PDB file of C-alpha atoms in Angstrom:
ATOM      1  CA  UNK A   1      50.028   9.668  -1.121  1.00 48.00           C
ATOM      2  CA  UNK A   2      47.339  10.591  -3.663  1.00 52.00           C
ATOM      3  CA  UNK A   3      47.483   7.072  -5.124  1.00 45.00           C
ATOM      4  CA  UNK A   4      47.003   5.520  -1.657  1.00 44.00           C
ATOM      5  CA  UNK A   5      44.086   7.853  -0.943  1.00 43.00           C
ATOM      6  CA  UNK A   6      42.519   6.974  -4.307  1.00 48.00           C
ATOM      7  CA  UNK A   7      42.914   3.237  -3.689  1.00 44.00           C
ATOM      8  CA  UNK A   8      41.519   3.592  -0.152  1.00 46.00           C
ATOM      9  CA  UNK A   9      38.462   5.506  -1.291  1.00 44.00           C
ATOM     10  CA  UNK A  10      37.904   3.158  -4.211  1.00 47.00           C
ATOM     11  CA  UNK A  11      37.660   0.208  -1.795  1.00 45.00           C
ATOM     12  CA  UNK A  12      34.857   1.881   0.152  1.00 43.00           C
ATOM     13  CA  UNK A  13      31.583   2.113  -1.657  1.00 37.00           C
ATOM     14  CA  UNK A  14      28.109   2.985  -0.531  1.00 37.00           C
ATOM     15  CA  UNK A  15      25.009   2.150  -2.538  1.00 39.00           C
ATOM     16  CA  UNK A  16      22.231   4.728  -2.539  1.00 41.00           C
ATOM     17  CA  UNK A  17      18.726   4.454  -3.915  1.00 44.00           C
ATOM     18  CA  UNK A  18      16.332   7.362  -4.331  1.00 47.00           C
ATOM     19  CA  UNK A  19      13.386   5.106  -3.459  1.00 49.00           C
ATOM     20  CA  UNK A  20      15.169   3.466  -0.530  1.00 64.00           C
ATOM     21  CA  UNK A  21      14.958  -0.067  -1.922  1.00 80.00           C
ATOM     22  CA  UNK A  22      17.257  -2.874  -0.894  1.00 83.00           C
ATOM     23  CA  UNK A  23      16.697  -4.921  -4.060  1.00 91.00           C
ATOM     24  CA  UNK A  24      19.665  -6.777  -5.507  1.00 92.00           C
ATOM     25  CA  UNK A  25      18.838  -6.419  -9.210  1.00 94.00           C
ATOM     26  CA  UNK A  26      21.399  -9.085 -10.118  1.00 95.00           C
ATOM     27  CA  UNK A  27      19.250 -11.675  -8.319  1.00 95.00           C
ATOM     28  CA  UNK A  28      15.764 -10.138  -8.526  1.00 96.00           C
ATOM     29  CA  UNK A  29      14.474  -8.968 -11.894  1.00 97.00           C
ATOM     30  CA  UNK A  30      10.711  -9.632 -11.863  1.00 98.00           C
ATOM     31  CA  UNK A  31       7.615  -9.321  -9.717  1.00 98.00           C
ATOM     32  CA  UNK A  32       4.078 -10.648 -10.028  1.00 98.00           C
ATOM     33  CA  UNK A  33       0.820  -9.562  -8.422  1.00 98.00           C
ATOM     34  CA  UNK A  34      -2.134 -11.916  -8.166  1.00 98.00           C
ATOM     35  CA  UNK A  35      -5.559 -10.302  -8.296  1.00 98.00           C
ATOM     36  CA  UNK A  36      -6.561  -9.196  -4.820  1.00 98.00           C
ATOM     37  CA  UNK A  37     -10.043 -10.159  -3.648  1.00 97.00           C
ATOM     38  CA  UNK A  38     -12.548  -8.121  -1.695  1.00 98.00           C
ATOM     39  CA  UNK A  39     -13.427 -10.209   1.353  1.00 97.00           C
ATOM     40  CA  UNK A  40     -14.678  -7.195   3.313  1.00 97.00           C
ATOM     41  CA  UNK A  41     -18.280  -7.254   2.140  1.00 94.00           C
ATOM     42  CA  UNK A  42     -18.208  -3.517   1.440  1.00 96.00           C
ATOM     43  CA  UNK A  43     -16.900  -0.882  -0.901  1.00 96.00           C
ATOM     44  CA  UNK A  44     -17.348  -0.208  -4.600  1.00 96.00           C
ATOM     45  CA  UNK A  45     -17.549  -3.138  -7.012  1.00 94.00           C
ATOM     46  CA  UNK A  46     -14.168  -2.390  -8.634  1.00 96.00           C
ATOM     47  CA  UNK A  47     -12.229  -1.756  -5.419  1.00 97.00           C
ATOM     48  CA  UNK A  48     -10.098  -4.914  -5.548  1.00 97.00           C
ATOM     49  CA  UNK A  49      -9.166  -4.262  -9.189  1.00 98.00           C
ATOM     50  CA  UNK A  50      -8.193  -0.674  -8.344  1.00 98.00           C
ATOM     51  CA  UNK A  51      -5.971  -1.884  -5.514  1.00 98.00           C
ATOM     52  CA  UNK A  52      -4.290  -4.580  -7.632  1.00 98.00           C
ATOM     53  CA  UNK A  53      -3.530  -2.145 -10.467  1.00 98.00           C
ATOM     54  CA  UNK A  54      -2.298   0.566  -8.084  1.00 98.00           C
ATOM     55  CA  UNK A  55       0.086  -1.895  -6.431  1.00 98.00           C
ATOM     56  CA  UNK A  56       1.495  -2.968  -9.818  1.00 98.00           C
ATOM     57  CA  UNK A  57       1.921   0.637 -10.964  1.00 98.00           C
ATOM     58  CA  UNK A  58       3.675   1.665  -7.747  1.00 98.00           C
ATOM     59  CA  UNK A  59       6.293  -1.098  -8.000  1.00 97.00           C
ATOM     60  CA  UNK A  60       6.810  -0.389 -11.710  1.00 97.00           C
ATOM     61  CA  UNK A  61       7.360   3.316 -10.995  1.00 97.00           C
ATOM     62  CA  UNK A  62       9.613   2.862  -7.982  1.00 96.00           C
ATOM     63  CA  UNK A  63      11.737  -0.148  -8.908  1.00 96.00           C
ATOM     64  CA  UNK A  64      13.555  -1.510 -11.948  1.00 96.00           C
ATOM     65  CA  UNK A  65      11.619  -4.775 -11.716  1.00 97.00           C
ATOM     66  CA  UNK A  66       9.714  -6.172 -14.676  1.00 98.00           C
ATOM     67  CA  UNK A  67       6.060  -7.083 -14.099  1.00 98.00           C
ATOM     68  CA  UNK A  68       5.314 -10.680 -15.138  1.00 98.00           C
ATOM     69  CA  UNK A  69       1.973 -12.463 -15.108  1.00 97.00           C
ATOM     70  CA  UNK A  70       2.972 -15.255 -12.666  1.00 96.00           C
ATOM     71  CA  UNK A  71       5.934 -16.656 -10.709  1.00 97.00           C
ATOM     72  CA  UNK A  72       7.895 -13.426 -10.318  1.00 98.00           C
ATOM     73  CA  UNK A  73      11.022 -13.288  -8.197  1.00 98.00           C
ATOM     74  CA  UNK A  74       8.874 -11.222  -5.823  1.00 98.00           C
ATOM     75  CA  UNK A  75       5.229 -12.308  -5.517  1.00 98.00           C
ATOM     76  CA  UNK A  76       2.258 -10.490  -4.024  1.00 98.00           C
ATOM     77  CA  UNK A  77      -1.178 -11.899  -3.202  1.00 98.00           C
ATOM     78  CA  UNK A  78      -3.921 -11.086  -0.760  1.00 98.00           C
ATOM     79  CA  UNK A  79      -7.323  -9.627  -0.074  1.00 98.00           C
ATOM     80  CA  UNK A  80      -9.101  -6.539   1.165  1.00 98.00           C
ATOM     81  CA  UNK A  81     -10.279  -7.753   4.565  1.00 98.00           C
ATOM     82  CA  UNK A  82     -11.977  -4.717   6.042  1.00 98.00           C
ATOM     83  CA  UNK A  83     -13.997  -1.785   4.741  1.00 98.00           C
ATOM     84  CA  UNK A  84     -15.734  -0.024   7.612  1.00 98.00           C
ATOM     85  CA  UNK A  85     -17.397   3.290   8.332  1.00 96.00           C
ATOM     86  CA  UNK A  86     -17.405   4.415  11.956  1.00 94.00           C
ATOM     87  CA  UNK A  87     -18.493   7.660  13.613  1.00 91.00           C
ATOM     88  CA  UNK A  88     -15.618   9.536  15.239  1.00 89.00           C
ATOM     89  CA  UNK A  89     -17.135  12.681  16.710  1.00 77.00           C
ATOM     90  CA  UNK A  90     -20.638  13.290  17.988  1.00 73.00           C
ATOM     91  CA  UNK A  91     -22.319  16.620  17.404  1.00 70.00           C
ATOM     92  CA  UNK A  92     -25.265  17.575  19.569  1.00 66.00           C
ATOM     93  CA  UNK A  93     -28.433  18.487  17.732  1.00 62.00           C
ATOM     94  CA  UNK A  94     -29.257  21.012  20.434  1.00 68.00           C
ATOM     95  CA  UNK A  95     -32.801  19.677  20.509  1.00 70.00           C
ATOM     96  CA  UNK A  96     -33.723  17.004  23.077  1.00 73.00           C
ATOM     97  CA  UNK A  97     -36.285  15.600  20.619  1.00 70.00           C
ATOM     98  CA  UNK A  98     -33.693  15.033  17.884  1.00 65.00           C
ATOM     99  CA  UNK A  99     -30.830  12.532  18.080  1.00 64.00           C
ATOM    100  CA  UNK A 100     -27.210  13.592  18.129  1.00 66.00           C
ATOM    101  CA  UNK A 101     -25.339  13.150  14.839  1.00 67.00           C
ATOM    102  CA  UNK A 102     -21.901  12.121  13.788  1.00 73.00           C
ATOM    103  CA  UNK A 103     -19.736  15.153  13.148  1.00 80.00           C
ATOM    104  CA  UNK A 104     -17.006  13.088  11.580  1.00 91.00           C
ATOM    105  CA  UNK A 105     -16.980   9.666   9.922  1.00 93.00           C
ATOM    106  CA  UNK A 106     -13.972   7.434   9.384  1.00 96.00           C
ATOM    107  CA  UNK A 107     -13.485   5.063   6.461  1.00 98.00           C
ATOM    108  CA  UNK A 108     -10.996   2.318   7.324  1.00 98.00           C
ATOM    109  CA  UNK A 109      -9.633  -0.233   4.879  1.00 98.00           C
ATOM    110  CA  UNK A 110      -7.391  -3.179   5.782  1.00 98.00           C
ATOM    111  CA  UNK A 111      -5.542  -5.294   3.250  1.00 98.00           C
ATOM    112  CA  UNK A 112      -3.879  -8.600   4.037  1.00 98.00           C
ATOM    113  CA  UNK A 113      -0.787  -9.186   1.909  1.00 98.00           C
ATOM    114  CA  UNK A 114       1.264 -12.310   1.390  1.00 98.00           C
ATOM    115  CA  UNK A 115       4.723 -11.452   0.055  1.00 98.00           C
ATOM    116  CA  UNK A 116       7.069 -14.140  -1.230  1.00 98.00           C
ATOM    117  CA  UNK A 117      10.678 -13.429  -2.129  1.00 97.00           C
ATOM    118  CA  UNK A 118      11.868 -16.389  -4.220  1.00 97.00           C
ATOM    119  CA  UNK A 119      15.544 -15.407  -3.761  1.00 95.00           C
ATOM    120  CA  UNK A 120      15.454 -14.879   0.021  1.00 94.00           C
ATOM    121  CA  UNK A 121      12.792 -16.793   1.951  1.00 94.00           C
ATOM    122  CA  UNK A 122      13.718 -14.989   5.184  1.00 94.00           C
ATOM    123  CA  UNK A 123      12.041 -11.864   3.775  1.00 94.00           C
ATOM    124  CA  UNK A 124       8.681 -13.587   3.140  1.00 96.00           C
ATOM    125  CA  UNK A 125       5.808 -12.136   5.118  1.00 96.00           C
ATOM    126  CA  UNK A 126       2.082 -12.275   5.600  1.00 97.00           C
ATOM    127  CA  UNK A 127       0.842  -9.061   7.151  1.00 98.00           C
ATOM    128  CA  UNK A 128      -2.214  -6.873   7.389  1.00 98.00           C
ATOM    129  CA  UNK A 129      -1.933  -3.208   6.405  1.00 98.00           C
ATOM    130  CA  UNK A 130      -4.564  -0.671   7.372  1.00 98.00           C
ATOM    131  CA  UNK A 131      -5.228   3.003   6.931  1.00 98.00           C
ATOM    132  CA  UNK A 132      -8.140   5.416   7.322  1.00 98.00           C
ATOM    133  CA  UNK A 133      -9.470   8.760   6.131  1.00 98.00           C
ATOM    134  CA  UNK A 134     -12.070  10.978   7.800  1.00 96.00           C
ATOM    135  CA  UNK A 135     -14.812  13.104   6.269  1.00 95.00           C
ATOM    136  CA  UNK A 136     -17.589  15.370   7.557  1.00 92.00           C
ATOM    137  CA  UNK A 137     -21.018  13.808   6.904  1.00 91.00           C
ATOM    138  CA  UNK A 138     -22.715  17.138   7.663  1.00 85.00           C
ATOM    139  CA  UNK A 139     -21.250  18.758   4.538  1.00 90.00           C
ATOM    140  CA  UNK A 140     -20.842  15.813   2.152  1.00 92.00           C
ATOM    141  CA  UNK A 141     -22.031  12.274   1.538  1.00 94.00           C
ATOM    142  CA  UNK A 142     -19.875   9.169   1.346  1.00 95.00           C
ATOM    143  CA  UNK A 143     -20.756   8.812  -2.346  1.00 95.00           C
ATOM    144  CA  UNK A 144     -19.298  12.280  -2.998  1.00 97.00           C
ATOM    145  CA  UNK A 145     -15.931  11.505  -1.366  1.00 97.00           C
ATOM    146  CA  UNK A 146     -15.608   7.709  -1.468  1.00 98.00           C
ATOM    147  CA  UNK A 147     -13.380   7.511  -4.571  1.00 97.00           C
ATOM    148  CA  UNK A 148     -10.986  10.151  -3.221  1.00 98.00           C
ATOM    149  CA  UNK A 149     -10.864   8.543   0.251  1.00 98.00           C
ATOM    150  CA  UNK A 150     -10.180   5.087  -1.186  1.00 98.00           C
ATOM    151  CA  UNK A 151      -7.426   6.464  -3.422  1.00 98.00           C
ATOM    152  CA  UNK A 152      -5.717   8.154  -0.450  1.00 98.00           C
ATOM    153  CA  UNK A 153      -6.064   5.069   1.740  1.00 98.00           C
ATOM    154  CA  UNK A 154      -4.669   2.809  -0.990  1.00 98.00           C
ATOM    155  CA  UNK A 155      -1.759   5.195  -1.561  1.00 98.00           C
ATOM    156  CA  UNK A 156      -0.786   4.949   2.127  1.00 98.00           C
ATOM    157  CA  UNK A 157      -1.285   1.188   2.353  1.00 98.00           C
ATOM    158  CA  UNK A 158       0.802   0.593  -0.783  1.00 98.00           C
ATOM    159  CA  UNK A 159       3.585   2.808   0.570  1.00 97.00           C
ATOM    160  CA  UNK A 160       3.539   0.747   3.784  1.00 97.00           C
ATOM    161  CA  UNK A 161       3.665  -2.502   1.784  1.00 98.00           C
ATOM    162  CA  UNK A 162       6.601  -1.153  -0.252  1.00 97.00           C
ATOM    163  CA  UNK A 163       8.432  -0.171   2.931  1.00 96.00           C
ATOM    164  CA  UNK A 164       7.815  -3.579   4.534  1.00 96.00           C
ATOM    165  CA  UNK A 165       8.882  -5.579   1.478  1.00 96.00           C
ATOM    166  CA  UNK A 166      11.656  -3.887  -0.490  1.00 95.00           C
ATOM    167  CA  UNK A 167      12.552  -0.647   1.250  1.00 88.00           C
ATOM    168  CA  UNK A 168      15.570  -0.312   3.495  1.00 59.00           C
ATOM    169  CA  UNK A 169      13.717   1.092   6.539  1.00 56.00           C
TER     170      UNK A 169
END
């Protein structure tokens, strides 16, 4: 009876991954990331380089894939398409002679990504990913918080890209 139970349990196996990836490492060993471009017309001068490097680092940390310069089994390319600041909440000045001000500003960044899976073309995608962060312009300037906001936005966008490309969600 114990032998039958052992054989029965041995035939059933479940594969778990702490990062939630569905990568078959027997078929997929490498990934490559082309330099992303900033087509938004805004943002700091090094924004596209920061995004490209952050994307590479995330996949290196969360997968067993080797980063190669070109022609990886998984390939990423794209551009930052939108970098916008928009007011979200109006605060009255209390004085009819003074204009109302924005009480909250929103920085939104959108990145278009083309993902190619050389081993399974059905998983290829071209998709736009977007995220935002708010700040209070009454207590700080964009220059004071821009680096932190961009870092948080990129972190969320890269997590969404990871989920859409190699995660089992």
